[in-house]
PDB file of C-alpha atoms in Angstrom:
ATOM      1  CA  MET A   1     -11.876   3.605 299.942  1.00 53.00           C
ATOM      2  CA  LEU A   2     -12.908   7.209 300.416  1.00 57.00           C
ATOM      3  CA  ALA A   3     -16.105   8.589 298.961  1.00 66.00           C
ATOM      4  CA  PRO A   4     -15.472  10.740 295.882  1.00 70.00           C
ATOM      5  CA  LYS A   5     -16.133  13.993 297.773  1.00 76.00           C
ATOM      6  CA  ALA A   6     -13.905  12.971 300.685  1.00 75.00           C
ATOM      7  CA  PHE A   7     -11.233  11.868 298.216  1.00 72.00           C
ATOM      8  CA  LEU A   8     -11.383  15.200 296.419  1.00 75.00           C
ATOM      9  CA  ASP A   9     -11.199  17.085 299.708  1.00 77.00           C
ATOM     10  CA  ALA A  10      -8.198  15.035 300.859  1.00 75.00           C
ATOM     11  CA  LEU A  11      -6.494  15.552 297.515  1.00 72.00           C
ATOM     12  CA  SER A  12      -7.230  19.260 297.694  1.00 75.00           C
ATOM     13  CA  ASP A  13      -5.763  19.464 301.207  1.00 75.00           C
ATOM     14  CA  GLN A  14      -2.604  17.726 300.041  1.00 71.00           C
ATOM     15  CA  ALA A  15      -2.315  20.092 297.085  1.00 69.00           C
ATOM     16  CA  SER A  16      -2.766  23.019 299.470  1.00 71.00           C
ATOM     17  CA  ARG A  17       0.108  21.812 301.611  1.00 68.00           C
ATOM     18  CA  LEU A  18       2.312  21.472 298.538  1.00 66.00           C
ATOM     19  CA  PHE A  19       1.685  25.050 297.487  1.00 65.00           C
ATOM     20  CA  SER A  20       1.513  26.610 300.953  1.00 66.00           C
ATOM     21  CA  GLY A  21       4.324  29.054 300.148  1.00 61.00           C
ATOM     22  CA  ASP A  22       2.385  30.660 297.313  1.00 53.00           C
ATOM     23  CA  THR A  23      -0.167  33.395 297.708  1.00 56.00           C
ATOM     24  CA  ALA A  24      -3.724  32.344 298.462  1.00 59.00           C
ATOM     25  CA  ALA A  25      -5.263  33.459 295.148  1.00 64.00           C
ATOM     26  CA  PRO A  26      -3.245  31.212 292.771  1.00 73.00           C
ATOM     27  CA  ARG A  27      -3.526  28.332 295.223  1.00 70.00           C
ATOM     28  CA  ALA A  28      -7.317  28.701 295.415  1.00 76.00           C
ATOM     29  CA  GLU A  29      -7.515  28.849 291.626  1.00 80.00           C
ATOM     30  CA  LEU A  30      -5.318  25.757 291.317  1.00 78.00           C
ATOM     31  CA  GLU A  31      -7.452  23.887 293.858  1.00 80.00           C
ATOM     32  CA  SER A  32     -10.612  24.856 292.002  1.00 84.00           C
ATOM     33  CA  GLN A  33      -9.233  23.740 288.643  1.00 81.00           C
ATOM     34  CA  PHE A  34      -7.904  20.527 290.152  1.00 80.00           C
ATOM     35  CA  LYS A  35     -11.296  19.705 291.685  1.00 84.00           C
ATOM     36  CA  VAL A  36     -12.984  20.311 288.335  1.00 84.00           C
ATOM     37  CA  LEU A  37     -10.431  18.084 286.629  1.00 82.00           C
ATOM     38  CA  MET A  38     -10.877  15.277 289.163  1.00 81.00           C
ATOM     39  CA  GLN A  39     -14.681  15.527 289.109  1.00 82.00           C
ATOM     40  CA  GLY A  40     -14.572  15.211 285.331  1.00 81.00           C
ATOM     41  CA  ALA A  41     -12.393  12.116 285.636  1.00 80.00           C
ATOM     42  CA  PHE A  42     -14.696  10.579 288.251  1.00 79.00           C
ATOM     43  CA  SER A  43     -17.806  11.333 286.200  1.00 80.00           C
ATOM     44  CA  LYS A  44     -16.424   9.132 283.409  1.00 80.00           C
ATOM     45  CA  LEU A  45     -16.171   6.185 285.802  1.00 81.00           C
ATOM     46  CA  ASP A  46     -19.073   4.046 286.954  1.00 81.00           C
ATOM     47  CA  LEU A  47     -18.799   4.936 290.633  1.00 82.00           C
ATOM     48  CA  VAL A  48     -21.560   4.635 293.202  1.00 84.00           C
ATOM     49  CA  SER A  49     -21.790   6.110 296.662  1.00 86.00           C
ATOM     50  CA  ARG A  50     -21.242   3.922 299.697  1.00 92.00           C
ATOM     51  CA  GLU A  51     -24.879   4.423 300.702  1.00 95.00           C
ATOM     52  CA  GLU A  52     -26.108   3.246 297.303  1.00 94.00           C
ATOM     53  CA  PHE A  53     -23.765   0.251 297.421  1.00 95.00           C
ATOM     54  CA  ASP A  54     -24.950  -0.690 300.924  1.00 97.00           C
ATOM     55  CA  SER A  55     -28.617  -0.382 299.955  1.00 98.00           C
ATOM     56  CA  GLN A  56     -28.037  -2.606 296.919  1.00 98.00           C
ATOM     57  CA  MET A  57     -26.320  -5.167 299.169  1.00 98.00           C
ATOM     58  CA  VAL A  58     -29.459  -5.249 301.347  1.00 98.00           C
ATOM     59  CA  VAL A  59     -31.645  -5.744 298.263  1.00 98.00           C
ATOM     60  CA  LEU A  60     -29.340  -8.509 297.042  1.00 98.00           C
ATOM     61  CA  ALA A  61     -29.427 -10.290 300.420  1.00 98.00           C
ATOM     62  CA  ARG A  62     -33.244 -10.193 300.475  1.00 99.00           C
ATOM     63  CA  THR A  63     -33.422 -11.430 296.884  1.00 99.00           C
ATOM     64  CA  ARG A  64     -30.999 -14.243 297.646  1.00 99.00           C
ATOM     65  CA  ALA A  65     -33.021 -15.291 300.713  1.00 98.00           C
ATOM     66  CA  ARG A  66     -36.239 -15.250 298.682  1.00 99.00           C
ATOM     67  CA  LEU A  67     -34.619 -17.310 295.909  1.00 98.00           C
ATOM     68  CA  GLU A  68     -33.419 -19.905 298.420  1.00 99.00           C
ATOM     69  CA  ALA A  69     -36.914 -20.121 299.938  1.00 98.00           C
ATOM     70  CA  LEU A  70     -38.458 -20.590 296.492  1.00 98.00           C
ATOM     71  CA  GLU A  71     -35.897 -23.274 295.632  1.00 98.00           C
ATOM     72  CA  ARG A  72     -36.836 -25.160 298.819  1.00 98.00           C
ATOM     73  CA  GLN A  73     -40.547 -24.875 297.989  1.00 98.00           C
ATOM     74  CA  PHE A  74     -39.904 -26.060 294.451  1.00 97.00           C
ATOM     75  CA  ALA A  75     -37.933 -29.078 295.663  1.00 95.00           C
ATOM     76  CA  GLU A  76     -40.725 -29.924 298.114  1.00 95.00           C
ATOM     77  CA  LEU A  77     -43.359 -29.705 295.385  1.00 95.00           C
ATOM     78  CA  GLU A  78     -41.244 -31.887 293.093  1.00 93.00           C
ATOM     79  CA  THR A  79     -41.062 -34.597 295.737  1.00 92.00           C
ATOM     80  CA  ARG A  80     -44.842 -34.430 296.271  1.00 92.00           C
ATOM     81  CA  ILE A  81     -45.710 -34.895 292.603  1.00 92.00           C
ATOM     82  CA  ALA A  82     -42.941 -37.323 291.725  1.00 85.00           C
ATOM     83  CA  PRO A  83     -44.270 -40.822 291.057  1.00 78.00           C
ATOM     84  CA  PRO A  84     -43.267 -43.415 293.629  1.00 73.00           C
ATOM     85  CA  THR A  85     -40.201 -45.366 292.600  1.00 74.00           C
ATOM     86  CA  GLN A  86     -40.757 -48.977 291.572  1.00 70.00           C
ATOM     87  CA  GLU A  87     -38.239 -51.335 293.087  1.00 63.00           C
TER      88      GLU A  87
END
C-alpha cells in the first residue's frame, strides 16, 4: 500500500493524464482541489505512516519477548515454591 502522500501524488498524476488536453490553469486548479478533497478524506481515517507502523512493530516485538521472559521466570519461581507432591 502506498503512503498517503505517494498515493495522492499517483492519483494526481493519473488525473493530470486524464485532463492533459485542457489548459494548464484549470488542470492545476482541479489537481489542487482534488488533493484537498483526498487529504480531507484521509484525515478522517485512522491512518499511520509506514515508519510509525514499523516502529510500533519493533516495540511490540520487544514487549512480547519481555513478556515471554517474565512468564518463564514466573513458571520457574512457581516450581521452586510449590510444595513437594506426596505420593
